[in-house]
Amino acid sequence: MALRTYETPSGFKLPSIHSFPPFYTQQPNPSSQSAVAEQWSRLILAYARHRKLFVLRVEDAETSGGDWDEILRNERINRRLPPAHLESIMASMTSRNQAAYEPAKQTRAALIYWRTPDEWAEELHQWVASTGQLGTIMTFYEIIEPPVESPLSGIPISLLKKAIGYLSRAGRAQLIGVADGEGVRFFQGPS
């Protein structure tokens, strides 16, 4: 089988390396493994952005039918990424701040940073400003489940809190306790 790009049912274009059988096995040479991990990291980040996926679990490599099947499996060459290899790739991604273990203190699930927390902070602030809500208090629910879908729809609370943390340190947001949990007030802040 010739190496070539392939478009998945979701419209994601897989790179030609995805059809190379050794891509699915951990390489004994550390330099080779580092290169493979970098290619997998780029693929995972691009796919997460394409599908708007936030969490990758080692179990995603163990079970079929999940959100990540299009990239963790290649039925055309009868290959799948083994769980131990995925765990190693996730460790590489967290060491490069492309992901963070969620919850912390375990290594089987990670938030994938297809946008970094500071990029999410800018996206959040722009969205709040564009909807005319600067100065008002918003609950986390209003941010992640707005009446009209936004770029922040479905963002995990832990990632939202990291983004708000960046804005708070910059004087552009303030966490506030509200009756049904936590909320945040956004300010214009320094330009």
Short mmCIF file of N, CA, C and O in Angstrom, two decimals, residues 53-57 60 68 102 109-112 156:
data_model
loop_
_atom_site.label_atom_id
_atom_site.label_comp_id
_atom_site.label_asym_id
_atom_site.label_seq_id
_atom_site.Cartn_x
_atom_site.Cartn_y
_atom_site.Cartn_z
N LEU A 53 -12.51 18.36 20.27
CA LEU A 53 -12.39 17.39 21.36
C LEU A 53 -11.42 17.96 22.39
O LEU A 53 -10.41 18.56 22.04
N PHE A 54 -11.73 17.75 23.65
CA PHE A 54 -10.90 18.31 24.70
C PHE A 54 -10.14 17.27 25.52
O PHE A 54 -9.11 17.58 26.09
N VAL A 55 -10.66 16.05 25.63
CA VAL A 55 -10.06 15.05 26.52
C VAL A 55 -9.70 13.81 25.72
O VAL A 55 -10.49 13.31 24.92
N LEU A 56 -8.49 13.32 25.96
CA LEU A 56 -8.01 12.07 25.38
C LEU A 56 -7.69 11.14 26.53
O LEU A 56 -7.01 11.54 27.48
N ARG A 57 -8.18 9.92 26.44
CA ARG A 57 -7.95 8.92 27.49
C ARG A 57 -7.23 7.72 26.89
O ARG A 57 -7.47 7.38 25.73
N ASP A 60 -9.31 5.31 25.09
CA ASP A 60 -9.71 5.57 23.71
C ASP A 60 -8.97 4.66 22.73
O ASP A 60 -9.46 4.37 21.65
N TRP A 68 -12.13 9.24 19.01
CA TRP A 68 -10.77 9.28 18.51
C TRP A 68 -10.44 8.15 17.53
O TRP A 68 -9.31 8.06 17.04
N GLU A 102 -5.68 15.31 33.43
CA GLU A 102 -6.93 15.75 34.05
C GLU A 102 -7.74 14.53 34.45
O GLU A 102 -8.17 13.78 33.57
N ALA A 109 -5.62 10.14 31.45
CA ALA A 109 -6.52 11.08 30.79
C ALA A 109 -5.87 12.46 30.79
O ALA A 109 -5.27 12.86 31.78
N ALA A 110 -6.01 13.15 29.65
CA ALA A 110 -5.40 14.47 29.54
C ALA A 110 -6.29 15.43 28.77
O ALA A 110 -7.00 15.03 27.85
N LEU A 111 -6.24 16.69 29.20
CA LEU A 111 -6.84 17.78 28.43
C LEU A 111 -5.89 18.08 27.28
O LEU A 111 -4.69 18.22 27.50
N ILE A 112 -6.41 18.14 26.10
CA ILE A 112 -5.58 18.41 24.93
C ILE A 112 -5.66 19.90 24.62
O ILE A 112 -6.74 20.46 24.44
N PRO A 156 -14.17 22.32 28.87
CA PRO A 156 -14.18 21.78 30.24
C PRO A 156 -13.97 22.89 31.28
O PRO A 156 -13.21 23.84 31.05
#
